[in-house]
XYZ file of C-alpha atoms in Angstrom:
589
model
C -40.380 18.781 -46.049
C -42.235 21.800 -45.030
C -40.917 23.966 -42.374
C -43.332 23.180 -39.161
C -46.344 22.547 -40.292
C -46.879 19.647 -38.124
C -44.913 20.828 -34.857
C -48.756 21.259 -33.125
C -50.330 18.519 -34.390
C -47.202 15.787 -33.319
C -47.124 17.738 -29.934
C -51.142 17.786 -29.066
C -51.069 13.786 -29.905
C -48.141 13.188 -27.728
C -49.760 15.395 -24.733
C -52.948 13.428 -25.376
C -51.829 9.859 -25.175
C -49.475 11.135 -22.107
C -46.304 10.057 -23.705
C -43.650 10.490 -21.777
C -41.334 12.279 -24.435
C -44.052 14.622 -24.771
C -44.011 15.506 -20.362
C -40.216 15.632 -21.373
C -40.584 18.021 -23.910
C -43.179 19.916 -21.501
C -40.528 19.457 -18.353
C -37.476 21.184 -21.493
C -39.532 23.825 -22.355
C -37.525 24.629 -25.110
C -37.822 28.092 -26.649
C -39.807 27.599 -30.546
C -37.969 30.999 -31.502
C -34.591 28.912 -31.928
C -36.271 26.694 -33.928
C -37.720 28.975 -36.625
C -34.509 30.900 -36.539
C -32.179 27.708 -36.891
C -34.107 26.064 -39.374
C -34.127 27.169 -43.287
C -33.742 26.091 -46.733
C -29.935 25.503 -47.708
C -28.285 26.687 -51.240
C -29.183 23.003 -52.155
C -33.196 24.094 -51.294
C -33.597 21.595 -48.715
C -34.955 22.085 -45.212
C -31.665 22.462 -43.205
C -30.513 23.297 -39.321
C -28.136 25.613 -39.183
C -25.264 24.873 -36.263
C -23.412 27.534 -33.352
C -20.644 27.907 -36.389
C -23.921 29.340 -39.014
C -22.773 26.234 -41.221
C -26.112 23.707 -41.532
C -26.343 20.465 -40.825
C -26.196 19.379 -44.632
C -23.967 22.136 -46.128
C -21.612 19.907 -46.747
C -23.090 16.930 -47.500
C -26.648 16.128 -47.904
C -28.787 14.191 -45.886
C -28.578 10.895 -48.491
C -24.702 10.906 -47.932
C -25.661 9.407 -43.997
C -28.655 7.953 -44.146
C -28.684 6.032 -47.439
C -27.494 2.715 -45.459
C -29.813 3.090 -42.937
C -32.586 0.855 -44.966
C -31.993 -2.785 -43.269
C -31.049 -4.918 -45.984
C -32.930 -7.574 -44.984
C -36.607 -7.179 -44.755
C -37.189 -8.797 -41.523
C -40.596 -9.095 -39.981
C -40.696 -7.944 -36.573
C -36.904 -6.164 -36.386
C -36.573 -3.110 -35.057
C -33.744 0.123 -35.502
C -33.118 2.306 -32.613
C -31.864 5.889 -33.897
C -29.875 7.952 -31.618
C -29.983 11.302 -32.879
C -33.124 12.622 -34.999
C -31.712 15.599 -36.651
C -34.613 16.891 -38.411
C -36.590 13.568 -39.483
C -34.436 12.465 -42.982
C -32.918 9.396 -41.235
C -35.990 8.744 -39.240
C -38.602 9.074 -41.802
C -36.195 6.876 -44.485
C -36.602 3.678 -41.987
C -39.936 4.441 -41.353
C -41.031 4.167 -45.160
C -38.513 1.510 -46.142
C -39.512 -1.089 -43.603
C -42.255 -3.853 -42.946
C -45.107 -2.237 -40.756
C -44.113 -4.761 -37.899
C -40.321 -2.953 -37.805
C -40.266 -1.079 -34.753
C -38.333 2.261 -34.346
C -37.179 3.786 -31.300
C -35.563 7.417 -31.594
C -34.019 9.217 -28.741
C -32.678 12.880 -29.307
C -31.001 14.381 -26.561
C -31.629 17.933 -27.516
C -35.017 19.288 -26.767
C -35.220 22.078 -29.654
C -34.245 19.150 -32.099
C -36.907 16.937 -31.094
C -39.005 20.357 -31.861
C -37.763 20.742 -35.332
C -38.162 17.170 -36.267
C -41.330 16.793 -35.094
C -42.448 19.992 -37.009
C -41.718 18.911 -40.733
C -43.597 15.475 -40.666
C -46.795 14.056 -39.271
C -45.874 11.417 -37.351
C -49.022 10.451 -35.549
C -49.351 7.579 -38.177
C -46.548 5.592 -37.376
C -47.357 6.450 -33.328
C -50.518 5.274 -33.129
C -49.829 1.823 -35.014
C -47.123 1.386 -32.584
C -44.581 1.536 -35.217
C -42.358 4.379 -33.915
C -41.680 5.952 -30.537
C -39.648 8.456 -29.074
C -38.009 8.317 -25.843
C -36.879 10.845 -22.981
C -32.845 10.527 -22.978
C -32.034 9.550 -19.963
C -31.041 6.221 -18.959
C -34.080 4.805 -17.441
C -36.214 5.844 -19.779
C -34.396 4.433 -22.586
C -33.407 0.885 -20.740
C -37.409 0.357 -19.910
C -38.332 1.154 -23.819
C -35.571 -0.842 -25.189
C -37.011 -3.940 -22.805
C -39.703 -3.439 -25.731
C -37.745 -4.686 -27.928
C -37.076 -8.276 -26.420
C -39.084 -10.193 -29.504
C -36.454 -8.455 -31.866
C -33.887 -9.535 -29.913
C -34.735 -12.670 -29.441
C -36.328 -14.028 -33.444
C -35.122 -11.103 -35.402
C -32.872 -8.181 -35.330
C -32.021 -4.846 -34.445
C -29.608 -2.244 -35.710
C -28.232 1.053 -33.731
C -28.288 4.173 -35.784
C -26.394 7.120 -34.979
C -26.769 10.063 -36.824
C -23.390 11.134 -38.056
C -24.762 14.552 -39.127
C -26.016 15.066 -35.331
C -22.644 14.113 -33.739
C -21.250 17.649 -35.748
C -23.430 19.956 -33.169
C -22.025 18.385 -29.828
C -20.642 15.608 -27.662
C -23.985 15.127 -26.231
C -24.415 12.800 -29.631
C -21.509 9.847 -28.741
C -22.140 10.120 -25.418
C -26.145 9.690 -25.832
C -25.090 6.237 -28.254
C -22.473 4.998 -25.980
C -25.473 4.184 -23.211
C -27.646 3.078 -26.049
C -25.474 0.666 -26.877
C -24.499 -0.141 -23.633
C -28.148 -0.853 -22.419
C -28.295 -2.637 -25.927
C -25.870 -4.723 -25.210
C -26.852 -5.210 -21.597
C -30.385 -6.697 -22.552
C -29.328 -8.940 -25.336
C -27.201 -10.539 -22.770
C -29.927 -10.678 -20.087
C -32.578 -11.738 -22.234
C -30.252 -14.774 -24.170
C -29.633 -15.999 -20.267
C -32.842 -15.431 -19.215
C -34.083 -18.409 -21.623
C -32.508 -20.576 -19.592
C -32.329 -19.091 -16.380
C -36.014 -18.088 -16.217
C -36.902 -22.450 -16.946
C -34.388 -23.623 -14.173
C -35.177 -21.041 -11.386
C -39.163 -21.460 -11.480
C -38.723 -25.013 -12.369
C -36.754 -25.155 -8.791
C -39.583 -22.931 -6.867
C -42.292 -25.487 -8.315
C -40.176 -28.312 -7.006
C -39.610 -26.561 -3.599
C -42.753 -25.482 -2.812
C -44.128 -28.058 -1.053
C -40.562 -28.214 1.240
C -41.231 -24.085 1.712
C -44.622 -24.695 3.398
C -43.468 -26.824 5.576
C -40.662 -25.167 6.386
C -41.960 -21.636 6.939
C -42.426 -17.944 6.799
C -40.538 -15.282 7.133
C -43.383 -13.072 7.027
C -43.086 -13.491 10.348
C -39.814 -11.554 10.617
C -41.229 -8.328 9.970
C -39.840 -5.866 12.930
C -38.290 -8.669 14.672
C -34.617 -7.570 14.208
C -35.280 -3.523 15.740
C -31.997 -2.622 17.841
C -30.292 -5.629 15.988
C -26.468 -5.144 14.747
C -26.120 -7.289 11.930
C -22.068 -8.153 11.034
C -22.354 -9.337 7.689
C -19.281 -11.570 6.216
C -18.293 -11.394 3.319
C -15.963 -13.988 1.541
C -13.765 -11.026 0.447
C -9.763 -11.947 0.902
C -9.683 -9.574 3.753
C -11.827 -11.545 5.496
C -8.932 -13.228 7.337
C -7.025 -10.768 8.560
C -10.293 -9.916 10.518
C -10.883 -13.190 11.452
C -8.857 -12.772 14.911
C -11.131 -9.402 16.333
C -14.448 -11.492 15.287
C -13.336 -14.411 17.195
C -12.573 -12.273 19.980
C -16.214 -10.551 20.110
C -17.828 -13.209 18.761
C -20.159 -13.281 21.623
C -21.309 -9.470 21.133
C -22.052 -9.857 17.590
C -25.106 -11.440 15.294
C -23.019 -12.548 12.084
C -24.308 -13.561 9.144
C -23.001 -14.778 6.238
C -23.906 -16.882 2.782
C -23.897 -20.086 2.225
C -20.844 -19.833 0.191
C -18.671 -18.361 3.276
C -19.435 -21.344 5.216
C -16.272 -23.496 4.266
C -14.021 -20.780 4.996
C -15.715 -19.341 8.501
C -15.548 -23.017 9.576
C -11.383 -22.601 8.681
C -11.054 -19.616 10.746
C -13.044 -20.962 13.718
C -16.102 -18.599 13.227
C -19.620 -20.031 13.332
C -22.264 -17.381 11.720
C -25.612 -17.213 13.237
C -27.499 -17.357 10.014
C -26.449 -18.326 6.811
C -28.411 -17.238 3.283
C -28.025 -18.482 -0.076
C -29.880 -17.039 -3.808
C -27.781 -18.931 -6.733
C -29.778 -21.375 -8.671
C -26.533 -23.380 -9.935
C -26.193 -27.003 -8.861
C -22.302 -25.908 -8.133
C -23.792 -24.690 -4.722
C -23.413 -28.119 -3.872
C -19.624 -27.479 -3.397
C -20.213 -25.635 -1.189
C -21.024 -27.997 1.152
C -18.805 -30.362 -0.068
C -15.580 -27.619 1.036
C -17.242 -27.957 4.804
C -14.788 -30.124 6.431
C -17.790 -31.521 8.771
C -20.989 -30.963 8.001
C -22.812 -30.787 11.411
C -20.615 -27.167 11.391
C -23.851 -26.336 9.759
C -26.429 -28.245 11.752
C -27.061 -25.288 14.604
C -27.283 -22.924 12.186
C -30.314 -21.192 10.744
C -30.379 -21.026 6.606
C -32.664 -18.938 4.771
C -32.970 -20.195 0.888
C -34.275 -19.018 -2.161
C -37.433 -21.155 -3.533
C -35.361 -20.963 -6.367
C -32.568 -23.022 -5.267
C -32.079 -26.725 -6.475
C -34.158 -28.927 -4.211
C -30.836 -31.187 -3.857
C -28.831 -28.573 -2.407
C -31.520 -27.348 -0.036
C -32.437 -30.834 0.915
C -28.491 -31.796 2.084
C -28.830 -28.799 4.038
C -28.183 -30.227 7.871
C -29.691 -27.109 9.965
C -33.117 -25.543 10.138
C -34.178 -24.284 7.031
C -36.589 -21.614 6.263
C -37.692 -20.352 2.510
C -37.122 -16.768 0.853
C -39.134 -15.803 -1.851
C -37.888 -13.422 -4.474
C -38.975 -11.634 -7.228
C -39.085 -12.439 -10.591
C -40.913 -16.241 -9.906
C -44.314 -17.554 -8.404
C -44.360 -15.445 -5.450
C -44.235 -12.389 -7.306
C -47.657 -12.187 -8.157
C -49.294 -14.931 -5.984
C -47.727 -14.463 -2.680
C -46.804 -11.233 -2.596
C -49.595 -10.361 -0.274
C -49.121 -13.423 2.143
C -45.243 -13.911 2.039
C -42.144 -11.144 2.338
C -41.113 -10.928 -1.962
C -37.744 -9.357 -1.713
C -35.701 -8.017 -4.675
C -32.779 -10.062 -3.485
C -30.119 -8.214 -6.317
C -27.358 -10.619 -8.042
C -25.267 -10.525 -5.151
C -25.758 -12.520 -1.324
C -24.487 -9.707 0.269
C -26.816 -7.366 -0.830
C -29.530 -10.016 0.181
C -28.795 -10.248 3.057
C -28.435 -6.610 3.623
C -32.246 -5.938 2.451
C -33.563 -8.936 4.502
C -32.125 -7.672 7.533
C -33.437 -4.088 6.926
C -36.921 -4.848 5.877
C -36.405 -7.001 9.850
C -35.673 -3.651 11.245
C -32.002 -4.141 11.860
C -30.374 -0.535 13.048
C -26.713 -1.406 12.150
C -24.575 -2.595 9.586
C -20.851 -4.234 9.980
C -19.704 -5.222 6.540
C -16.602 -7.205 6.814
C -14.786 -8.650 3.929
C -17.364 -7.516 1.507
C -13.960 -6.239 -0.632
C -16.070 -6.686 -3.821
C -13.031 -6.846 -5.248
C -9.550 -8.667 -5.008
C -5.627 -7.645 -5.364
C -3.261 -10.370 -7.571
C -4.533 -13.724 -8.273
C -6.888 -14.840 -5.436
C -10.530 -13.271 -5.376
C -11.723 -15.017 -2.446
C -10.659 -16.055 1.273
C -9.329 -19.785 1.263
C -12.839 -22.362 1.750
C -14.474 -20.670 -0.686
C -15.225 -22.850 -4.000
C -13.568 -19.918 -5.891
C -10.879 -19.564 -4.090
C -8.567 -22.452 -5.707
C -8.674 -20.450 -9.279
C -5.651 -18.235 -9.757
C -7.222 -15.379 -11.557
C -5.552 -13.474 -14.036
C -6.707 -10.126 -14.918
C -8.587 -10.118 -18.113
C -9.145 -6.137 -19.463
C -12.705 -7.446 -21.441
C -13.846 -8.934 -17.998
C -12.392 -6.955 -15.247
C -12.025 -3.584 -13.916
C -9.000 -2.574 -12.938
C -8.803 0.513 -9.856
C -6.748 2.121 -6.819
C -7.999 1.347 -3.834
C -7.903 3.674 -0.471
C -3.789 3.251 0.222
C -3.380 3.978 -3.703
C -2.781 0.093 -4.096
C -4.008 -1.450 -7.798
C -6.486 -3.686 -7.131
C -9.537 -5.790 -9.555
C -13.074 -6.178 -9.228
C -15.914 -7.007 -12.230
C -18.909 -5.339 -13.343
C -20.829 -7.540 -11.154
C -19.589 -6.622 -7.989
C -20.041 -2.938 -9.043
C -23.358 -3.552 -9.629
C -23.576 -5.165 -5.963
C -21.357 -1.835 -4.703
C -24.742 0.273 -6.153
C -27.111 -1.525 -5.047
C -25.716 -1.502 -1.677
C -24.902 2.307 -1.537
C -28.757 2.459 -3.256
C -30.128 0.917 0.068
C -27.655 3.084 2.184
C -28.644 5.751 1.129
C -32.666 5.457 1.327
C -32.338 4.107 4.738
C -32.030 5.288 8.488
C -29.542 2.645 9.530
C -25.889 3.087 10.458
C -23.446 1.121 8.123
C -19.891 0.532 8.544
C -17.374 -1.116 6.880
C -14.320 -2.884 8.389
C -11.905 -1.847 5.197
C -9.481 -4.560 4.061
C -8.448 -2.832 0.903
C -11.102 -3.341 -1.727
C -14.160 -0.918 -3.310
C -15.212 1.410 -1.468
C -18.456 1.910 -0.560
C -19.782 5.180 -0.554
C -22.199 5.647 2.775
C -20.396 3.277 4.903
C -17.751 4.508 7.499
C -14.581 2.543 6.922
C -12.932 1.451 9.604
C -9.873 -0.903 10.839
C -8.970 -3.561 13.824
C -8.181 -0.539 15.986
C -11.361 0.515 15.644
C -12.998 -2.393 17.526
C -10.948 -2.916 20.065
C -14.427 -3.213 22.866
C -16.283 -4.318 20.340
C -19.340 -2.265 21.320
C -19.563 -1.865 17.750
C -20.814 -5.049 17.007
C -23.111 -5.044 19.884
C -26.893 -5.029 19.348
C -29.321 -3.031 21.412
C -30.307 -4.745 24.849
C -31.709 -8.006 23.912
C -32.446 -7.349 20.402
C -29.912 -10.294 19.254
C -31.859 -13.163 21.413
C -35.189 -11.904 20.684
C -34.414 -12.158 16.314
C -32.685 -15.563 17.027
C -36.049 -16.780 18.970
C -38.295 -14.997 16.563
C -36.452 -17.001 13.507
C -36.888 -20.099 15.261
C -40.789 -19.428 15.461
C -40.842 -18.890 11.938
C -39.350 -22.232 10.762
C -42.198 -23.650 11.310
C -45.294 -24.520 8.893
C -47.556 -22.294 7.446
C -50.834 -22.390 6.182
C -50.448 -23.515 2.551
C -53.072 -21.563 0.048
C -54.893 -23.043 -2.159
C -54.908 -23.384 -5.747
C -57.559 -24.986 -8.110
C -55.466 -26.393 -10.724
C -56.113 -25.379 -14.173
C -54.681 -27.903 -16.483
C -57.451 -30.001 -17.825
C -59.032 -26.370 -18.557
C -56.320 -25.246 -20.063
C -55.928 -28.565 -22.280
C -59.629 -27.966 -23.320
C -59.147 -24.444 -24.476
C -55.710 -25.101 -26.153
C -57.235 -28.354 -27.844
C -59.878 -25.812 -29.246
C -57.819 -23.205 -30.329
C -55.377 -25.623 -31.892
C -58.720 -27.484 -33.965
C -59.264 -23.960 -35.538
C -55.856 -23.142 -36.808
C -55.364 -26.440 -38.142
C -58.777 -25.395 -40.199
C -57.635 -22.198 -40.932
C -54.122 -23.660 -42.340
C -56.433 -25.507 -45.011
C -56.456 -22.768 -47.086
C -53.319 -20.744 -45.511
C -52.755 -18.293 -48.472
C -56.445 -16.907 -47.880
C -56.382 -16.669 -44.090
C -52.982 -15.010 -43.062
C -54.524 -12.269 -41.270
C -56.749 -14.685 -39.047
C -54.149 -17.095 -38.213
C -51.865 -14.307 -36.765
C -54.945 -13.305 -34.862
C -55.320 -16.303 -33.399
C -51.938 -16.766 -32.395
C -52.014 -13.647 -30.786
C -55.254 -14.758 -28.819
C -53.315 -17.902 -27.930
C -50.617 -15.778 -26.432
C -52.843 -13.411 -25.027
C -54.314 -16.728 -23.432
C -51.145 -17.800 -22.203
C -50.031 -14.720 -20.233
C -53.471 -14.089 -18.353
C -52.652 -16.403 -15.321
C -50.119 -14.782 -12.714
C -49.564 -17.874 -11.475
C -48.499 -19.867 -14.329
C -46.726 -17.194 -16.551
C -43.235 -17.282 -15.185
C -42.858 -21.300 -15.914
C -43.987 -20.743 -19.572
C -42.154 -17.545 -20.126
C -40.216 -19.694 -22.981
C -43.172 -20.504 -24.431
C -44.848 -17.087 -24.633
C -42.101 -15.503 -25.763
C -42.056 -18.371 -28.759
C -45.928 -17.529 -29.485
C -44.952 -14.123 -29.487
C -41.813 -14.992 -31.964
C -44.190 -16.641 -34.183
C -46.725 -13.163 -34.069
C -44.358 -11.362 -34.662
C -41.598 -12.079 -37.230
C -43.009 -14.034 -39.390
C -45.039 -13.091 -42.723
C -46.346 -15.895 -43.583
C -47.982 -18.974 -41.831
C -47.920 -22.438 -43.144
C -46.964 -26.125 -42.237
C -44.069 -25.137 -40.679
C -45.492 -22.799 -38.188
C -48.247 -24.861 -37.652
C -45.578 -27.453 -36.530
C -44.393 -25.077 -33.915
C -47.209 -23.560 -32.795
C -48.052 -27.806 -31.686
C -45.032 -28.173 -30.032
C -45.005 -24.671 -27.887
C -48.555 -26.228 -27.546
C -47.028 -29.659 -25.966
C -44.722 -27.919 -23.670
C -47.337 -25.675 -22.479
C -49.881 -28.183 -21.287
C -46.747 -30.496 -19.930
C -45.675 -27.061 -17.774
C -49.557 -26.612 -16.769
C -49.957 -30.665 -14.853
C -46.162 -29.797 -13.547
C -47.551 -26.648 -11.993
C -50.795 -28.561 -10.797
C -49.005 -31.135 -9.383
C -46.620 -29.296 -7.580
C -49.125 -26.524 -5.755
C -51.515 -29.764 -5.222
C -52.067 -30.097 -1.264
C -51.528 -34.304 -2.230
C -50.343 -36.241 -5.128
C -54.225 -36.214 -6.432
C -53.910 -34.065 -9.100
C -50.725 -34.913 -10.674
C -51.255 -35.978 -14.441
């Protein structure tokens, strides 16, 4: 290593390309005079950083001692290593030249005059510009969105965590820094695993709703339509029936709404919502209109659905019933300028809440949104969870003191629904309050008790704001104009036949056309991504080309033998999509 002689060059590509760890770097401005002084050649005569205590980095040991194990064992094509902790390049630049060229590296430093002296003894812009290595701002968004880079790894091969041992001697910045890593790590592996199946059911269920959500209609009509509304949202908390008395008693004053899942136990207590909203995909949402005692409880009142819901569950649905598309399916990129798209977050509650606000509602009641639970029971009775007896499991729950000091559980995904909700508190102009039974708290909302709503003004809406959104959602359950879409598959089937007719040729002579046939493939997936509207039904399938693309070194019989059955699937997805969006039966294959 030489002592900075490519600090300038690694800097003016990173500026140039408008990295972001290079407008991080810019943002740091760290000082190049600590640098210089800090770095030197130890008594060993290696390049060395010399530490707040004057002892260097490898004084001790040298830089073989932590790094010799970082080489992955197994040569796999398309794995990746994330490093936490750069030091001055010998870890770094010992996966970089001991790994395929399709091994991606990902490197985030949390000290800004480290990233300086490790970028100044090697030129890096190589392995940037192939794609091989990249650095990354530490902070958490920054590192979750380039770790999403990483899915194909995740998915078909592997990848390690690094931390840098040697690093973790200047500060606690170093653990701390690996902790999230790993935590985000963790978190995508997880998401991505799920997602497989997830992403197959939920757009598979939007296909198969679609023609019902045309005809059942828009809620693009909502927009403004709930101003001076005071929406009382119910939760399925436990607490929910010790309020149950005060919300019978002002039932009249208040617009409640509540999901689908709440509906068994509101019918117990004697409380009819005004409109009820359901997101989960799961056929166990069928339960919950098994738990209704009668099921014309439901037949007055409005429910808003995902597309993504199963068709059977939307279909025994006795009231009026009027679609909600969400992200992450059709309507993301095909609707999105015809039809409300809402991020509708993993949690009802927090659907509901965004709904109503994008409506214009002005107030927020939460009640029995405890997001959280206190010995064995996490819901109110009528609710399909509430006949588990739940024992608190340290790997799975989170245990915490609630307002009055009391112990009480809750899991990491009602936390997340606790952020998202104070998220939307606090970007919006709306009063919230929170009718405290005991559980989380949320931070924004004013907590209050029965005492508090003794006139019940509070859930009172703003003159006739209530009967004007009940009239306005009755409007919109009604059809809309259904768009048009030419379908594609017979196209597609052509172009697919045609691309399949050339690798076969190719795989003739395999051993001479490697480089070709991964071309191809990557055309092919290329090919299969372009359409917005088809993409999130084959995401399975891309991700599968991709896989092949990716990790593998060399094609043969056996790939060719996958590549025809992603192949199959595809074009059965493609007439499933036609015949779904078709305004008849005529195109159906």
């Amino acid at each position: 290593m030489e002592i900075n002689k490519y600090l300038a060059d690694n800097l003016a590509y990173l500026a140039e390309t408008g990295d972001p760890v290079g407008r991080w770097l810019a943002e740091e401005n760290p000082d190049p005079a600590i640098v210089h002084e800090r770095l030197h050649r130890n008594a060993s005569g290696i390049v060395d950083w010399r530490m707040d205590d004057g002892v260097g980095l490898f004084e001790k040991l040298p830089p073989p001692f932590f790094y010799r194990d970082w080489r992955p064992k197994e040569q796999l094509e398309g794995a990746g290593t994330i490093i936490v902790g750069v030091g001055i390049g010998y870890g770094l630049n010992h996966v970089l030249t001991g790994t395929p060229d399709s091994h991606k590296v990902l490197v985030a430093e949390p000290r800004p005059e480290m990233l300086l002296a490790c970028l100044g003894q090697t030129d890096y812009r190589p392995y940037l510009r192939h794609g091989k290595l990249r650095f990354v701002p530490p902070r958490a968004a920054d590192i979750e969105l380039a770790i999403q880079n990483f899915d194909v790894s995740f998915l078909f091969s592997r990848v390690w965590l690094r931390n840098d041992l040697a690093c973790q001697q200047i500060g606690p910045e170093y653990p701390r820094l690996g902790a999230l890593v790993k935590a985000k790590m963790e978190s995508l592996s997880v998401e991505l695993t799920t997602l497989r199946h997830k992403q197959e059911v939920m757009v598979g269920n939007e296909l198969r709703n679609y023609s019902r959500a045309m005809d059942e209609g828009s809620l693009a009509r909502m927009a403004g339509m709930a101003k001076g509304l005071t929406a009382v949202l119910l939760g399925a908390g436990p607490s929910l029936a010790g309020f149950a008395p005060v919300l019978r008693e002002h039932r009249d004053k208040g617009f409640y709404a509540a999901a689908l899942q709440t509906l068994p136990a509101l019918e117990r207590l004697g409380i009819k919502p005004d409109l009820c909203l359901a997101i989960d995909f799961n056929d166990n949402m069928m339960q919950s209109l098994d738990n209704l005692r009668d099921l014309s409880f439901a037949a007055d009142i409005p429910f808003v659905y995902s597309t993504k819901m199963d068709p059977a569950v939307v279909a025994r649905y006795p009231g009026p019933r009027i679609p909600l598309w969400t992200q992450g399916g059709i309507g993301t990129y095909v609707l999105k300028d015809q039809e409300l798209v809402l991020d509708a977050g993993g949690n009802v509650s927090v659907t509901l809440e965004r709904l109503l606000g994008w409506a214009g509602a002005e107030r927020f009641v939460f009640v029995g949104c405890d997001l959280s639970w206190q010995g064995e029971r996490t819901h109110v009775d009528g609710h399909h969870n509430a006949v588990w007896v739940h024992t608190y499991n340290p790997r799975d729950d989170v245990k915490l003191n609630n307002l009055h000091g009391q112990t009480i559980y809750t899991h990491m995904g009602f936390l997340a629904a606790k952020r998202d909700i104070e998220k939307d508190i606090a970007a919006s102009s709306a009063g919230f309050f929170n009718l405290y039974g005991g559980g989380v708290v949320i931070d924004g909302a004013v907590n209050l008790g029965p005492a508090d709503l003794a006139s019940g003004e509070l859930f009172a809406s703003r003159g006739a704001a209530k009967d004007v959104f009940l009239s306005a959602l009755a409007r919109a359950a009604s059809p809309r104009v259904r768009p048009i879409f030419a379908p594609k598959a017979a196209s597609w089937a052509t172009s697919l036949k045609n691309a399949s007719r050339r690798l076969e040729k190719l795989m003739r002579k395999a051993d001479k056309h490697q480089q070709e046939i991964k071309d191809l493939l990557s055309q092919i997936q290329f090919f299969t991504r372009h359409d917005p509207l088809y993409m999130p039904y084959l995401y399975n399938e891309i991700m599968d080309l991709a896989g092949l693309v990716q990790t593998k070194k060399r094609y043969g019989v056996k790939e060719l033998t996958a590549f025809k059955a992603i192949r199959g699937r595809i074009l059965e997805k493609t007439r499933e999509i036609d015949a779904c969006l078709a305004p008849s039966g005529s195109w159906a294959a």
